[in-house]
């Protein structure tokens, strides 16, 4: 996860000026149910999609609501149940 927040060395550090967004893919519907039973995630803005027989969860971490450490912790929990995908949220939203 370090690559999401520190894409380069400290000498070449780039300032990020926006919300962090992730599209996560679930292996099966049972993973979604297991995640929904997990507490402490209600504050994350999210949307659930189905696309080509798979389930996707789009999550947003607004810069003004979440500290970097908090995003790390919450994303770690989400990645216990799902994986990141290369599919864009725009493609999933269209269908």
Tab-separated table of N, CA and C in Angstrom:
chain	number	residue	atom	x	y	z
A	1	UNK	N	0.814	-1.188	0.000
A	1	UNK	CA	0.000	0.000	0.000
A	1	UNK	C	0.858	1.252	0.000
A	2	UNK	N	2.095	1.122	0.371
A	2	UNK	CA	2.970	2.280	0.427
A	2	UNK	C	3.061	2.982	-0.912
A	3	UNK	N	2.948	2.246	-2.024
A	3	UNK	CA	3.047	2.856	-3.332
A	3	UNK	C	1.907	3.829	-3.610
A	4	UNK	N	0.765	3.687	-2.913
A	4	UNK	CA	-0.361	4.600	-3.102
A	4	UNK	C	-0.069	5.978	-2.507
A	5	UNK	N	0.712	6.001	-1.461
A	5	UNK	CA	0.923	7.254	-0.753
A	5	UNK	C	2.326	7.817	-0.929
A	6	UNK	N	3.279	6.987	-1.288
A	6	UNK	CA	4.654	7.424	-1.488
A	6	UNK	C	5.162	6.896	-2.821
A	7	UNK	N	4.686	7.485	-3.928
A	7	UNK	CA	5.039	6.941	-5.236
A	7	UNK	C	6.507	7.107	-5.601
A	8	UNK	N	7.244	7.957	-4.913
A	8	UNK	CA	8.654	8.153	-5.215
A	8	UNK	C	9.410	8.406	-3.922
A	9	UNK	N	10.694	8.610	-4.046
A	9	UNK	CA	11.514	8.853	-2.867
A	9	UNK	C	11.152	10.184	-2.230
A	10	UNK	N	11.632	10.409	-1.006
A	10	UNK	CA	11.331	11.651	-0.303
A	10	UNK	C	11.880	12.869	-1.045
A	11	UNK	N	12.968	12.706	-1.762
A	11	UNK	CA	13.552	13.812	-2.515
A	11	UNK	C	12.626	14.277	-3.634
A	12	UNK	N	11.928	13.339	-4.249
A	12	UNK	CA	11.048	13.635	-5.377
A	12	UNK	C	9.582	13.631	-4.974
A	13	UNK	N	9.289	13.852	-3.709
A	13	UNK	CA	7.927	13.718	-3.205
A	13	UNK	C	6.959	14.624	-3.961
A	14	UNK	N	5.820	14.058	-4.334
A	14	UNK	CA	4.790	14.775	-5.076
A	14	UNK	C	3.629	15.038	-4.123
A	15	UNK	N	3.127	16.254	-4.124
A	15	UNK	CA	1.961	16.579	-3.304
A	15	UNK	C	0.718	16.067	-4.013
A	16	UNK	N	-0.155	15.394	-3.266
A	16	UNK	CA	-1.413	14.911	-3.819
A	16	UNK	C	-2.506	15.852	-3.367
A	17	UNK	N	-3.274	16.378	-4.278
A	17	UNK	CA	-4.263	17.376	-3.916
A	17	UNK	C	-5.673	16.956	-4.244
A	18	UNK	N	-6.130	15.833	-3.745
A	18	UNK	CA	-7.493	15.415	-4.025
A	18	UNK	C	-7.870	14.199	-3.217
A	19	UNK	N	-9.076	13.737	-3.472
A	19	UNK	CA	-9.586	12.562	-2.779
A	19	UNK	C	-8.951	11.299	-3.333
A	20	UNK	N	-8.781	10.315	-2.467
A	20	UNK	CA	-8.304	9.007	-2.910
A	20	UNK	C	-9.518	8.155	-3.248
A	21	UNK	N	-9.456	7.469	-4.385
A	21	UNK	CA	-10.552	6.619	-4.839
A	21	UNK	C	-9.984	5.261	-5.239
A	22	UNK	N	-10.733	4.217	-4.908
A	22	UNK	CA	-10.315	2.857	-5.240
A	22	UNK	C	-11.523	2.079	-5.740
A	23	UNK	N	-11.293	1.208	-6.707
A	23	UNK	CA	-12.303	0.269	-7.155
A	23	UNK	C	-11.811	-1.120	-6.777
A	24	UNK	N	-12.591	-1.802	-5.962
A	24	UNK	CA	-12.216	-3.118	-5.451
A	24	UNK	C	-13.115	-4.182	-6.057
A	25	UNK	N	-12.541	-5.341	-6.316
A	25	UNK	CA	-13.284	-6.459	-6.917
A	25	UNK	C	-13.392	-7.590	-5.900
A	26	UNK	N	-14.589	-8.129	-5.771
A	26	UNK	CA	-14.835	-9.236	-4.852
A	26	UNK	C	-14.783	-10.566	-5.589
A	27	UNK	N	-14.246	-11.581	-4.915
A	27	UNK	CA	-14.184	-12.923	-5.479
A	27	UNK	C	-15.563	-13.546	-5.606
A	28	UNK	N	-16.411	-13.324	-4.608
A	28	UNK	CA	-17.790	-13.808	-4.673
A	28	UNK	C	-18.658	-12.999	-3.717
A	29	UNK	N	-19.951	-13.243	-3.791
A	29	UNK	CA	-20.917	-12.474	-3.009
A	29	UNK	C	-20.728	-12.681	-1.508
A	30	UNK	N	-20.254	-13.826	-1.109
A	30	UNK	CA	-20.019	-14.103	0.311
A	30	UNK	C	-19.003	-13.138	0.915
A	31	UNK	N	-18.041	-12.701	0.118
A	31	UNK	CA	-17.060	-11.725	0.607
A	31	UNK	C	-17.717	-10.384	0.909
A	32	UNK	N	-18.700	-10.008	0.109
A	32	UNK	CA	-19.437	-8.762	0.349
A	32	UNK	C	-20.222	-8.868	1.648
A	33	UNK	N	-20.855	-9.996	1.867
A	33	UNK	CA	-21.618	-10.204	3.099
A	33	UNK	C	-20.693	-10.153	4.307
A	34	UNK	N	-19.555	-10.809	4.214
A	34	UNK	CA	-18.593	-10.796	5.320
A	34	UNK	C	-18.117	-9.375	5.615
A	35	UNK	N	-17.827	-8.605	4.571
A	35	UNK	CA	-17.390	-7.222	4.761
A	35	UNK	C	-18.492	-6.371	5.377
A	36	UNK	N	-19.725	-6.598	4.954
A	36	UNK	CA	-20.836	-5.797	5.481
A	36	UNK	C	-21.063	-6.046	6.968
A	37	UNK	N	-20.662	-7.209	7.444
A	37	UNK	CA	-20.804	-7.521	8.872
A	37	UNK	C	-19.670	-6.949	9.706
A	38	UNK	N	-18.654	-6.438	9.056
A	38	UNK	CA	-17.502	-5.846	9.736
A	38	UNK	C	-17.855	-4.425	10.181
A	39	UNK	N	-17.574	-4.083	11.380
A	39	UNK	CA	-17.890	-2.753	11.888
A	39	UNK	C	-16.836	-1.723	11.546
A	40	UNK	N	-17.186	-0.454	11.720
A	40	UNK	CA	-16.245	0.633	11.580
A	40	UNK	C	-16.010	1.146	10.175
A	41	UNK	N	-16.825	0.714	9.217
A	41	UNK	CA	-16.616	1.126	7.830
A	41	UNK	C	-17.743	2.018	7.303
A	42	UNK	N	-18.687	2.354	8.153
A	42	UNK	CA	-19.860	3.116	7.716
A	42	UNK	C	-19.530	4.529	7.262
A	43	UNK	N	-18.415	5.063	7.682
A	43	UNK	CA	-18.072	6.444	7.343
A	43	UNK	C	-17.457	6.584	5.945
A	44	UNK	N	-17.184	5.474	5.273
A	44	UNK	CA	-16.550	5.515	3.948
A	44	UNK	C	-17.624	5.645	2.867
A	45	UNK	N	-17.576	6.721	2.075
A	45	UNK	CA	-18.499	6.817	0.938
A	45	UNK	C	-18.197	5.693	-0.053
A	46	UNK	N	-19.234	4.941	-0.434
A	46	UNK	CA	-19.008	3.800	-1.317
A	46	UNK	C	-20.231	3.527	-2.180
A	47	UNK	N	-19.986	2.809	-3.291
A	47	UNK	CA	-21.047	2.370	-4.200
A	47	UNK	C	-20.726	0.940	-4.615
A	48	UNK	N	-21.742	0.098	-4.623
A	48	UNK	CA	-21.575	-1.296	-5.031
A	48	UNK	C	-22.105	-1.471	-6.450
A	49	UNK	N	-21.329	-2.159	-7.290
A	49	UNK	CA	-21.697	-2.395	-8.681
A	49	UNK	C	-21.572	-3.871	-9.006
A	50	UNK	N	-22.321	-4.301	-10.012
A	50	UNK	CA	-22.103	-5.611	-10.612
A	50	UNK	C	-21.782	-5.375	-12.083
A	51	UNK	N	-20.766	-6.065	-12.577
A	51	UNK	CA	-20.304	-5.873	-13.947
A	51	UNK	C	-19.672	-7.167	-14.419
A	52	UNK	N	-20.170	-7.692	-15.539
A	52	UNK	CA	-19.660	-8.925	-16.138
A	52	UNK	C	-19.576	-10.064	-15.127
A	53	UNK	N	-20.617	-10.208	-14.325
A	53	UNK	CA	-20.709	-11.311	-13.384
A	53	UNK	C	-19.859	-11.158	-12.128
A	54	UNK	N	-19.276	-9.991	-11.917
A	54	UNK	CA	-18.443	-9.731	-10.735
A	54	UNK	C	-19.026	-8.565	-9.949
A	55	UNK	N	-18.668	-8.510	-8.686
A	55	UNK	CA	-19.101	-7.408	-7.824
A	55	UNK	C	-17.917	-6.486	-7.557
A	56	UNK	N	-18.193	-5.181	-7.650
A	56	UNK	CA	-17.170	-4.161	-7.458
A	56	UNK	C	-17.656	-3.158	-6.418
A	57	UNK	N	-16.729	-2.683	-5.607
A	57	UNK	CA	-17.037	-1.658	-4.620
A	57	UNK	C	-16.137	-0.463	-4.893
A	58	UNK	N	-16.778	0.674	-5.175
A	58	UNK	CA	-16.050	1.916	-5.367
A	58	UNK	C	-16.030	2.647	-4.035
A	59	UNK	N	-14.839	2.957	-3.537
A	59	UNK	CA	-14.711	3.652	-2.252
A	59	UNK	C	-13.948	4.952	-2.458
A	60	UNK	N	-14.380	5.958	-1.725
A	60	UNK	CA	-13.783	7.281	-1.789
A	60	UNK	C	-13.319	7.682	-0.404
A	61	UNK	N	-12.169	8.288	-0.347
A	61	UNK	CA	-11.653	8.817	0.906
A	61	UNK	C	-11.448	10.318	0.717
A	62	UNK	N	-12.492	11.121	1.003
A	62	UNK	CA	-12.362	12.570	0.840
A	62	UNK	C	-11.213	13.114	1.693
A	63	UNK	N	-10.423	13.935	1.078
A	63	UNK	CA	-9.231	14.481	1.713
A	63	UNK	C	-9.546	15.211	3.018
A	64	UNK	N	-10.682	15.867	3.069
A	64	UNK	CA	-11.027	16.648	4.261
A	64	UNK	C	-11.636	15.812	5.381
A	65	UNK	N	-11.901	14.526	5.130
A	65	UNK	CA	-12.514	13.667	6.145
A	65	UNK	C	-11.580	12.596	6.696
A	66	UNK	N	-10.544	12.233	5.941
A	66	UNK	CA	-9.688	11.120	6.329
A	66	UNK	C	-8.223	11.515	6.330
A	67	UNK	N	-7.530	11.152	7.394
A	67	UNK	CA	-6.080	11.312	7.463
A	67	UNK	C	-5.426	10.140	6.731
A	68	UNK	N	-4.194	10.305	6.324
A	68	UNK	CA	-3.487	9.274	5.556
A	68	UNK	C	-3.403	7.952	6.315
A	69	UNK	N	-3.104	8.010	7.604
A	69	UNK	CA	-3.023	6.782	8.409
A	69	UNK	C	-4.368	6.080	8.495
A	70	UNK	N	-5.431	6.861	8.600
A	70	UNK	CA	-6.774	6.284	8.659
A	70	UNK	C	-7.137	5.601	7.341
A	71	UNK	N	-6.756	6.213	6.228
A	71	UNK	CA	-6.990	5.602	4.913
A	71	UNK	C	-6.229	4.288	4.819
A	72	UNK	N	-4.978	4.279	5.259
A	72	UNK	CA	-4.181	3.046	5.258
A	72	UNK	C	-4.888	1.934	6.027
A	73	UNK	N	-5.370	2.261	7.223
A	73	UNK	CA	-6.027	1.263	8.073
A	73	UNK	C	-7.314	0.739	7.440
A	74	UNK	N	-8.146	1.658	6.942
A	74	UNK	CA	-9.421	1.249	6.349
A	74	UNK	C	-9.219	0.463	5.062
A	75	UNK	N	-8.260	0.889	4.265
A	75	UNK	CA	-7.987	0.168	3.018
A	75	UNK	C	-7.452	-1.229	3.305
A	76	UNK	N	-6.674	-1.377	4.341
A	76	UNK	CA	-6.176	-2.704	4.728
A	76	UNK	C	-7.330	-3.641	5.067
A	77	UNK	N	-8.323	-3.113	5.769
A	77	UNK	CA	-9.501	-3.918	6.106
A	77	UNK	C	-10.246	-4.306	4.834
A	78	UNK	N	-10.480	-3.348	3.956
A	78	UNK	CA	-11.202	-3.629	2.712
A	78	UNK	C	-10.483	-4.673	1.866
A	79	UNK	N	-9.157	-4.608	1.847
A	79	UNK	CA	-8.385	-5.542	1.020
A	79	UNK	C	-8.309	-6.944	1.615
A	80	UNK	N	-8.815	-7.131	2.825
A	80	UNK	CA	-8.948	-8.481	3.379
A	80	UNK	C	-10.081	-9.234	2.685
A	81	UNK	N	-11.030	-8.502	2.122
A	81	UNK	CA	-12.218	-9.091	1.510
A	81	UNK	C	-12.265	-8.942	-0.007
A	82	UNK	N	-11.500	-8.021	-0.551
A	82	UNK	CA	-11.536	-7.723	-1.984
A	82	UNK	C	-10.122	-7.423	-2.461
A	83	UNK	N	-9.989	-7.241	-3.765
A	83	UNK	CA	-8.687	-6.886	-4.330
A	83	UNK	C	-8.861	-5.686	-5.252
A	84	UNK	N	-7.775	-4.959	-5.443
A	84	UNK	CA	-7.824	-3.821	-6.367
A	84	UNK	C	-7.947	-4.352	-7.792
A	85	UNK	N	-8.539	-3.548	-8.644
A	85	UNK	CA	-8.728	-3.952	-10.028
A	85	UNK	C	-8.246	-2.854	-10.961
A	86	UNK	N	-7.909	-3.229	-12.174
A	86	UNK	CA	-7.483	-2.270	-13.187
A	86	UNK	C	-8.666	-1.717	-13.975
A	87	UNK	N	-9.851	-2.280	-13.774
A	87	UNK	CA	-11.054	-1.788	-14.441
A	87	UNK	C	-11.358	-0.403	-13.889
A	88	UNK	N	-11.743	0.523	-14.743
A	88	UNK	CA	-12.044	1.874	-14.262
A	88	UNK	C	-13.481	1.943	-13.742
A	89	UNK	N	-13.683	2.813	-12.791
A	89	UNK	CA	-15.021	2.995	-12.227
A	89	UNK	C	-15.977	3.519	-13.295
A	90	UNK	N	-15.468	4.284	-14.245
A	90	UNK	CA	-16.319	4.830	-15.302
A	90	UNK	C	-16.886	3.725	-16.181
A	91	UNK	N	-16.085	2.732	-16.447
A	91	UNK	CA	-16.561	1.599	-17.254
A	91	UNK	C	-17.628	0.810	-16.496
A	92	UNK	N	-17.396	0.592	-15.222
A	92	UNK	CA	-18.347	-0.165	-14.407
A	92	UNK	C	-19.647	0.614	-14.243
A	93	UNK	N	-19.567	1.925	-14.080
A	93	UNK	CA	-20.759	2.754	-13.916
A	93	UNK	C	-21.644	2.750	-15.165
A	94	UNK	N	-21.033	2.627	-16.335
A	94	UNK	CA	-21.800	2.643	-17.588
A	94	UNK	C	-22.733	1.450	-17.712
A	95	UNK	N	-22.364	0.334	-17.092
A	95	UNK	CA	-23.154	-0.879	-17.233
A	95	UNK	C	-23.832	-1.144	-15.967
